[in-house]
Amino acid sequence: DGGITQSPKYLFRKEGQNVTLSCEQNLNHDAMYWYRQDPGQGLRLIYYSQIVNDFQKGDIAEGYSVSREKKESFPLTVTSAQKNPTAFYLCASSIVGGGGTDTQYFGPGTRLTVL
Amino acid sequence: GQNIDQPTEMTATEGAIVQINCTYQTSGFNGLFWYQQHAGEAPTFLSYNVLDGLEEKGRFSSFLSRSKGYSYLLLKELQMKDSASYLCAVRGGTRGGYNKLIFGAGTRLAVHP
């Protein structure tokens, strides 16, 4: 089955700790994305990557870091510098081609709660 | 600035038709997407419009008017399982070659028996 997986589904962390969220896809997509979703707000882009070993900051990259060492994987680290990390985190992937063919498909999400 | 507006909440009756509107103001336009998101789950792709007009996909249709910066999602023969949030997203201007998606806050639809 092709798809995007994120783990864990629920994550709790103490203030001051870094935590890494996993995102894996077997769709052979070149592009991958991380979004954050807060109640009453639209999805906001944290980081994106269009090719292995390259990634770009989105609108709210402060306090986050990513890596893209493999095409299939795009882990997100939420660092202690992120002031308000409690949120629902969504990973997505797409081909890079323009038009409707580069629709973004989403993983099931990780709900992070900082205690 | 860039802005996408959708109603926050809507209610409808099972079997009825509902129209969810989306208006946008973005620095560029290269397509509009609709996603469905059940509570606590991932958004799932519903439709894509890049030219003016209506795209029909079974019970769901999506309309676009680029000159008015306006789209709607039409859901027919509503079912209880259609209770979800519906996200409007515009692919705006390029940023270093990347066509960025800008999301509205979503419309929460409640379908009642």
PDB file of C-alpha atoms in Angstrom:
ATOM      1  CA  ASP A   1       0.000   0.000   0.000  1.00  0.00           C
ATOM      2  CA  GLY A   2       1.396   3.393  -0.985  1.00  0.00           C
ATOM      3  CA  GLY A   3       1.063   6.216   1.452  1.00  0.00           C
ATOM      4  CA  ILE A   4       2.489   8.546   4.033  1.00  0.00           C
ATOM      5  CA  THR A   5       3.090   7.480   7.607  1.00  0.00           C
ATOM      6  CA  GLN A   6       3.740   9.652  10.615  1.00  0.00           C
ATOM      7  CA  SER A   7       4.728   8.495  14.028  1.00  0.00           C
ATOM      8  CA  PRO A   8       3.870   8.665  16.772  1.00  0.00           C
ATOM      9  CA  LYS A   9       0.200   9.674  16.599  1.00  0.00           C
ATOM     10  CA  TYR A  10       0.334  11.301  20.036  1.00  0.00           C
ATOM     11  CA  LEU A  11       3.445  12.745  21.634  1.00  0.00           C
ATOM     12  CA  PHE A  12       4.004  14.375  24.970  1.00  0.00           C
ATOM     13  CA  ARG A  13       7.087  16.266  25.937  1.00  0.00           C
ATOM     14  CA  LYS A  14       8.278  18.400  28.789  1.00  0.00           C
ATOM     15  CA  GLU A  15       9.194  22.020  28.288  1.00  0.00           C
ATOM     16  CA  GLY A  16      12.813  22.449  27.294  1.00  0.00           C
ATOM     17  CA  GLN A  17      13.079  19.111  25.480  1.00  0.00           C
ATOM     18  CA  ASN A  18      13.661  18.627  21.792  1.00  0.00           C
ATOM     19  CA  VAL A  19      11.455  16.079  20.040  1.00  0.00           C
ATOM     20  CA  THR A  20      11.576  14.561  16.548  1.00  0.00           C
ATOM     21  CA  LEU A  21       8.487  13.708  14.510  1.00  0.00           C
ATOM     22  CA  SER A  22       8.811  11.061  11.846  1.00  0.00           C
ATOM     23  CA  CYS A  23       7.412  11.238   8.307  1.00  0.00           C
ATOM     24  CA  GLU A  24       7.914   8.502   5.717  1.00  0.00           C
ATOM     25  CA  GLN A  25       6.403   8.107   2.247  1.00  0.00           C
ATOM     26  CA  ASN A  26       6.570   5.315  -0.312  1.00  0.00           C
ATOM     27  CA  LEU A  27       4.825   7.238  -3.098  1.00  0.00           C
ATOM     28  CA  ASN A  28       8.125   8.079  -4.819  1.00  0.00           C
ATOM     29  CA  HIS A  29       7.334  11.775  -4.387  1.00  0.00           C
ATOM     30  CA  ASP A  30      10.163  14.248  -4.692  1.00  0.00           C
ATOM     31  CA  ALA A  31       8.610  16.979  -2.559  1.00  0.00           C
ATOM     32  CA  MET A  32       7.743  16.791   1.124  1.00  0.00           C
ATOM     33  CA  TYR A  33       6.251  19.357   3.484  1.00  0.00           C
ATOM     34  CA  TRP A  34       5.589  19.993   7.159  1.00  0.00           C
ATOM     35  CA  TYR A  35       2.576  21.966   8.327  1.00  0.00           C
ATOM     36  CA  ARG A  36       1.276  22.965  11.688  1.00  0.00           C
ATOM     37  CA  GLN A  37      -2.476  23.150  12.413  1.00  0.00           C
ATOM     38  CA  ASP A  38      -3.927  25.124  15.320  1.00  0.00           C
ATOM     39  CA  PRO A  39      -7.635  25.466  16.176  1.00  0.00           C
ATOM     40  CA  GLY A  40      -9.365  28.148  14.118  1.00  0.00           C
ATOM     41  CA  GLN A  41      -6.381  28.656  11.828  1.00  0.00           C
ATOM     42  CA  GLY A  42      -5.397  27.383   8.445  1.00  0.00           C
ATOM     43  CA  LEU A  43      -2.487  25.027   7.957  1.00  0.00           C
ATOM     44  CA  ARG A  44       0.806  26.907   8.152  1.00  0.00           C
ATOM     45  CA  LEU A  45       3.922  25.781   6.339  1.00  0.00           C
ATOM     46  CA  ILE A  46       6.958  25.080   8.509  1.00  0.00           C
ATOM     47  CA  TYR A  47       9.497  23.616   6.053  1.00  0.00           C
ATOM     48  CA  TYR A  48       9.473  22.035   2.632  1.00  0.00           C
ATOM     49  CA  SER A  49      11.868  20.046   0.525  1.00  0.00           C
ATOM     50  CA  GLN A  50      11.720  19.529  -3.231  1.00  0.00           C
ATOM     51  CA  ILE A  51      14.742  17.280  -3.524  1.00  0.00           C
ATOM     52  CA  VAL A  52      17.004  15.169  -1.360  1.00  0.00           C
ATOM     53  CA  ASN A  53      19.607  17.122   0.633  1.00  0.00           C
ATOM     54  CA  ASP A  54      17.788  20.395   0.095  1.00  0.00           C
ATOM     55  CA  PHE A  55      15.031  22.095   2.100  1.00  0.00           C
ATOM     56  CA  GLN A  56      13.595  25.571   2.518  1.00  0.00           C
ATOM     57  CA  LYS A  57      11.993  27.494   5.354  1.00  0.00           C
ATOM     58  CA  GLY A  58       8.268  28.041   5.246  1.00  0.00           C
ATOM     59  CA  ASP A  59       6.323  30.773   7.023  1.00  0.00           C
ATOM     60  CA  ILE A  60       6.928  29.635  10.608  1.00  0.00           C
ATOM     61  CA  ALA A  61      10.303  27.863  10.633  1.00  0.00           C
ATOM     62  CA  GLU A  62      11.618  29.414  13.846  1.00  0.00           C
ATOM     63  CA  GLY A  63      12.160  26.782  16.528  1.00  0.00           C
ATOM     64  CA  TYR A  64      12.041  23.896  14.062  1.00  0.00           C
ATOM     65  CA  SER A  65      14.640  21.973  12.075  1.00  0.00           C
ATOM     66  CA  VAL A  66      14.470  19.293   9.363  1.00  0.00           C
ATOM     67  CA  SER A  67      16.679  17.000   7.343  1.00  0.00           C
ATOM     68  CA  ARG A  68      16.186  15.251   4.004  1.00  0.00           C
ATOM     69  CA  GLU A  69      18.844  12.584   3.690  1.00  0.00           C
ATOM     70  CA  LYS A  70      16.580  10.128   1.876  1.00  0.00           C
ATOM     71  CA  LYS A  71      13.784  10.682  -0.624  1.00  0.00           C
ATOM     72  CA  GLU A  72      11.366   8.717   1.550  1.00  0.00           C
ATOM     73  CA  SER A  73      11.985  10.488   4.843  1.00  0.00           C
ATOM     74  CA  PHE A  74      11.581  14.048   6.129  1.00  0.00           C
ATOM     75  CA  PRO A  75      11.823  14.183   9.946  1.00  0.00           C
ATOM     76  CA  LEU A  76      10.913  17.348  11.832  1.00  0.00           C
ATOM     77  CA  THR A  77      12.580  18.337  15.088  1.00  0.00           C
ATOM     78  CA  VAL A  78      10.708  20.656  17.405  1.00  0.00           C
ATOM     79  CA  THR A  79      13.356  22.365  19.492  1.00  0.00           C
ATOM     80  CA  SER A  80      13.114  24.029  22.866  1.00  0.00           C
ATOM     81  CA  ALA A  81      13.307  27.361  21.035  1.00  0.00           C
ATOM     82  CA  GLN A  82       9.757  26.897  19.722  1.00  0.00           C
ATOM     83  CA  LYS A  83       7.682  28.992  22.096  1.00  0.00           C
ATOM     84  CA  ASN A  84       4.304  27.392  21.552  1.00  0.00           C
ATOM     85  CA  PRO A  85       4.856  23.863  20.233  1.00  0.00           C
ATOM     86  CA  THR A  86       1.551  22.265  21.244  1.00  0.00           C
ATOM     87  CA  ALA A  87      -0.258  21.630  17.934  1.00  0.00           C
ATOM     88  CA  PHE A  88      -1.273  19.066  15.329  1.00  0.00           C
ATOM     89  CA  TYR A  89       1.601  18.460  12.902  1.00  0.00           C
ATOM     90  CA  LEU A  90       0.913  17.271   9.387  1.00  0.00           C
ATOM     91  CA  CYS A  91       3.387  15.968   6.844  1.00  0.00           C
ATOM     92  CA  ALA A  92       2.568  15.963   3.134  1.00  0.00           C
ATOM     93  CA  SER A  93       4.215  14.922  -0.105  1.00  0.00           C
ATOM     94  CA  SER A  94       3.749  15.548  -3.809  1.00  0.00           C
ATOM     95  CA  ILE A  95       5.410  15.139  -7.148  1.00  0.00           C
ATOM     96  CA  VAL A  96       7.105  18.218  -8.575  1.00  0.00           C
ATOM     97  CA  GLY A  97       5.493  18.954 -11.882  1.00  0.00           C
ATOM     98  CA  GLY A  98       3.059  21.831 -11.794  1.00  0.00           C
ATOM     99  CA  GLY A  99      -0.621  21.823 -12.556  1.00  0.00           C
ATOM    100  CA  GLY A 100      -2.988  19.561 -10.711  1.00  0.00           C
ATOM    101  CA  THR A 101      -0.559  16.697 -10.775  1.00  0.00           C
ATOM    102  CA  ASP A 102       1.422  18.047  -7.840  1.00  0.00           C
ATOM    103  CA  THR A 103      -1.448  17.748  -5.400  1.00  0.00           C
ATOM    104  CA  GLN A 104      -0.214  17.433  -1.846  1.00  0.00           C
ATOM    105  CA  TYR A 105      -1.219  14.272   0.000  1.00  0.00           C
ATOM    106  CA  PHE A 106      -1.165  14.220   3.764  1.00  0.00           C
ATOM    107  CA  GLY A 107      -0.085  11.788   6.441  1.00  0.00           C
ATOM    108  CA  PRO A 108      -2.291  11.027   9.482  1.00  0.00           C
ATOM    109  CA  GLY A 109      -0.635  13.661  11.660  1.00  0.00           C
ATOM    110  CA  THR A 110       1.079  13.791  15.050  1.00  0.00           C
ATOM    111  CA  ARG A 111      -0.545  15.607  17.944  1.00  0.00           C
ATOM    112  CA  LEU A 112       2.195  17.098  20.121  1.00  0.00           C
ATOM    113  CA  THR A 113       1.430  18.272  23.621  1.00  0.00           C
ATOM    114  CA  VAL A 114       3.969  20.079  25.748  1.00  0.00           C
ATOM    115  CA  LEU A 115       3.442  19.574  29.456  1.00  0.00           C
TER     116      LEU A 115
ATOM    117  CA  GLY B   1      -1.506  40.597   1.852  1.00  0.00           C
ATOM    118  CA  GLN B   2      -2.707  37.092   1.170  1.00  0.00           C
ATOM    119  CA  ASN B   3      -6.047  36.032   2.536  1.00  0.00           C
ATOM    120  CA  ILE B   4      -8.482  33.176   2.158  1.00  0.00           C
ATOM    121  CA  ASP B   5     -11.947  33.449   3.696  1.00  0.00           C
ATOM    122  CA  GLN B   6     -14.408  30.666   4.390  1.00  0.00           C
ATOM    123  CA  PRO B   7     -17.379  30.511   6.743  1.00  0.00           C
ATOM    124  CA  THR B   8     -16.393  29.025  10.091  1.00  0.00           C
ATOM    125  CA  GLU B   9     -19.348  26.687  10.528  1.00  0.00           C
ATOM    126  CA  MET B  10     -22.340  25.421   8.560  1.00  0.00           C
ATOM    127  CA  THR B  11     -25.129  22.979   9.301  1.00  0.00           C
ATOM    128  CA  ALA B  12     -27.254  20.984   6.880  1.00  0.00           C
ATOM    129  CA  THR B  13     -29.708  18.129   6.796  1.00  0.00           C
ATOM    130  CA  GLU B  14     -29.017  14.616   5.584  1.00  0.00           C
ATOM    131  CA  GLY B  15     -30.006  14.272   1.921  1.00  0.00           C
ATOM    132  CA  ALA B  16     -29.834  17.999   1.251  1.00  0.00           C
ATOM    133  CA  ILE B  17     -27.377  20.106  -0.788  1.00  0.00           C
ATOM    134  CA  VAL B  18     -24.870  22.491   0.768  1.00  0.00           C
ATOM    135  CA  GLN B  19     -22.555  25.073  -0.819  1.00  0.00           C
ATOM    136  CA  ILE B  20     -19.344  26.107   0.950  1.00  0.00           C
ATOM    137  CA  ASN B  21     -17.877  29.350  -0.339  1.00  0.00           C
ATOM    138  CA  CYS B  22     -14.260  30.444  -0.455  1.00  0.00           C
ATOM    139  CA  THR B  23     -12.945  33.871  -1.439  1.00  0.00           C
ATOM    140  CA  TYR B  24      -9.275  34.588  -1.870  1.00  0.00           C
ATOM    141  CA  GLN B  25      -6.809  37.386  -2.371  1.00  0.00           C
ATOM    142  CA  THR B  26      -3.336  36.150  -3.191  1.00  0.00           C
ATOM    143  CA  SER B  27      -0.245  37.575  -4.865  1.00  0.00           C
ATOM    144  CA  GLY B  28      -0.485  34.947  -7.590  1.00  0.00           C
ATOM    145  CA  PHE B  29      -2.824  32.172  -8.624  1.00  0.00           C
ATOM    146  CA  ASN B  30      -1.973  28.761  -9.962  1.00  0.00           C
ATOM    147  CA  GLY B  31      -4.874  26.602  -8.878  1.00  0.00           C
ATOM    148  CA  LEU B  32      -7.326  26.069  -6.037  1.00  0.00           C
ATOM    149  CA  PHE B  33      -7.733  22.890  -4.004  1.00  0.00           C
ATOM    150  CA  TRP B  34     -10.456  21.592  -1.713  1.00  0.00           C
ATOM    151  CA  TYR B  35      -9.677  19.104   1.038  1.00  0.00           C
ATOM    152  CA  GLN B  36     -11.913  17.263   3.500  1.00  0.00           C
ATOM    153  CA  GLN B  37     -10.672  16.759   7.055  1.00  0.00           C
ATOM    154  CA  HIS B  38     -12.429  14.683   9.692  1.00  0.00           C
ATOM    155  CA  ALA B  39     -11.635  15.634  13.278  1.00  0.00           C
ATOM    156  CA  GLY B  40      -8.164  14.507  14.309  1.00  0.00           C
ATOM    157  CA  GLU B  41      -7.377  13.054  10.901  1.00  0.00           C
ATOM    158  CA  ALA B  42      -5.411  14.012   7.811  1.00  0.00           C
ATOM    159  CA  PRO B  43      -6.876  16.251   5.117  1.00  0.00           C
ATOM    160  CA  THR B  44      -7.879  14.244   2.055  1.00  0.00           C
ATOM    161  CA  PHE B  45      -7.900  15.712  -1.443  1.00  0.00           C
ATOM    162  CA  LEU B  46     -11.321  16.394  -2.976  1.00  0.00           C
ATOM    163  CA  SER B  47     -10.877  18.616  -6.019  1.00  0.00           C
ATOM    164  CA  TYR B  48      -8.652  20.924  -8.018  1.00  0.00           C
ATOM    165  CA  ASN B  49      -9.648  23.908 -10.210  1.00  0.00           C
ATOM    166  CA  VAL B  50      -7.317  26.040 -12.264  1.00  0.00           C
ATOM    167  CA  LEU B  51      -9.682  27.234 -15.023  1.00  0.00           C
ATOM    168  CA  ASP B  52     -13.019  28.974 -14.564  1.00  0.00           C
ATOM    169  CA  GLY B  53     -16.022  26.727 -14.346  1.00  0.00           C
ATOM    170  CA  LEU B  54     -17.401  23.694 -12.633  1.00  0.00           C
ATOM    171  CA  GLU B  55     -15.615  20.408 -11.964  1.00  0.00           C
ATOM    172  CA  GLU B  56     -17.877  17.533 -11.007  1.00  0.00           C
ATOM    173  CA  LYS B  57     -16.837  14.405  -9.119  1.00  0.00           C
ATOM    174  CA  GLY B  58     -19.749  12.287  -8.029  1.00  0.00           C
ATOM    175  CA  ARG B  59     -21.612  13.968  -5.177  1.00  0.00           C
ATOM    176  CA  PHE B  60     -19.001  16.735  -4.963  1.00  0.00           C
ATOM    177  CA  SER B  61     -18.537  19.633  -7.383  1.00  0.00           C
ATOM    178  CA  SER B  62     -16.206  22.598  -7.233  1.00  0.00           C
ATOM    179  CA  PHE B  63     -16.548  25.919  -9.035  1.00  0.00           C
ATOM    180  CA  LEU B  64     -13.988  28.621  -9.730  1.00  0.00           C
ATOM    181  CA  SER B  65     -14.184  32.234 -10.900  1.00  0.00           C
ATOM    182  CA  ARG B  66     -10.693  33.672 -11.137  1.00  0.00           C
ATOM    183  CA  SER B  67     -11.897  37.200 -11.951  1.00  0.00           C
ATOM    184  CA  LYS B  68     -13.935  37.252  -8.736  1.00  0.00           C
ATOM    185  CA  GLY B  69     -11.401  35.413  -6.581  1.00  0.00           C
ATOM    186  CA  TYR B  70     -14.160  32.997  -5.658  1.00  0.00           C
ATOM    187  CA  SER B  71     -14.734  29.281  -5.418  1.00  0.00           C
ATOM    188  CA  TYR B  72     -17.370  27.035  -3.934  1.00  0.00           C
ATOM    189  CA  LEU B  73     -17.646  23.385  -3.048  1.00  0.00           C
ATOM    190  CA  LEU B  74     -21.070  21.853  -3.610  1.00  0.00           C
ATOM    191  CA  LEU B  75     -22.017  18.697  -1.742  1.00  0.00           C
ATOM    192  CA  LYS B  76     -25.150  16.869  -2.893  1.00  0.00           C
ATOM    193  CA  GLU B  77     -27.188  14.118  -1.241  1.00  0.00           C
ATOM    194  CA  LEU B  78     -25.533  14.814   2.068  1.00  0.00           C
ATOM    195  CA  GLN B  79     -24.649  11.888   4.273  1.00  0.00           C
ATOM    196  CA  MET B  80     -23.793  11.830   7.960  1.00  0.00           C
ATOM    197  CA  LYS B  81     -20.218  10.896   7.080  1.00  0.00           C
ATOM    198  CA  ASP B  82     -19.860  14.254   5.274  1.00  0.00           C
ATOM    199  CA  SER B  83     -19.680  15.935   8.686  1.00  0.00           C
ATOM    200  CA  ALA B  84     -16.114  17.267   8.581  1.00  0.00           C
ATOM    201  CA  SER B  85     -14.065  20.382   7.987  1.00  0.00           C
ATOM    202  CA  TYR B  86     -13.572  21.514   4.402  1.00  0.00           C
ATOM    203  CA  LEU B  87     -10.351  23.335   3.622  1.00  0.00           C
ATOM    204  CA  CYS B  88      -9.898  25.711   0.713  1.00  0.00           C
ATOM    205  CA  ALA B  89      -6.286  26.158  -0.416  1.00  0.00           C
ATOM    206  CA  VAL B  90      -4.862  28.388  -3.139  1.00  0.00           C
ATOM    207  CA  ARG B  91      -1.594  27.741  -4.881  1.00  0.00           C
ATOM    208  CA  GLY B  92      -0.220  31.249  -5.017  1.00  0.00           C
ATOM    209  CA  GLY B  93       2.823  32.960  -6.362  1.00  0.00           C
ATOM    210  CA  THR B  94       6.106  31.176  -6.754  1.00  0.00           C
ATOM    211  CA  ARG B  95       8.737  31.255  -4.087  1.00  0.00           C
ATOM    212  CA  GLY B  96      12.085  30.147  -5.414  1.00  0.00           C
ATOM    213  CA  GLY B  97      10.323  27.960  -7.960  1.00  0.00           C
ATOM    214  CA  TYR B  98       7.898  26.501  -5.438  1.00  0.00           C
ATOM    215  CA  ASN B  99       4.180  27.214  -5.833  1.00  0.00           C
ATOM    216  CA  LYS B 100       3.161  27.683  -2.229  1.00  0.00           C
ATOM    217  CA  LEU B 101      -0.205  26.497  -0.914  1.00  0.00           C
ATOM    218  CA  ILE B 102      -2.109  28.977   1.252  1.00  0.00           C
ATOM    219  CA  PHE B 103      -4.871  27.469   3.368  1.00  0.00           C
ATOM    220  CA  GLY B 104      -8.081  28.949   4.677  1.00  0.00           C
ATOM    221  CA  ALA B 105      -9.068  28.175   8.265  1.00  0.00           C
ATOM    222  CA  GLY B 106     -11.628  25.630   7.087  1.00  0.00           C
ATOM    223  CA  THR B 107     -15.413  25.331   7.284  1.00  0.00           C
ATOM    224  CA  ARG B 108     -16.791  22.899   9.835  1.00  0.00           C
ATOM    225  CA  LEU B 109     -19.888  21.212   8.393  1.00  0.00           C
ATOM    226  CA  ALA B 110     -22.353  19.401  10.640  1.00  0.00           C
ATOM    227  CA  VAL B 111     -24.894  17.133   8.935  1.00  0.00           C
ATOM    228  CA  HIS B 112     -28.010  16.365  10.957  1.00  0.00           C
ATOM    229  CA  PRO B 113     -30.565  13.582  10.431  1.00  0.00           C
TER     230      PRO B 113
END
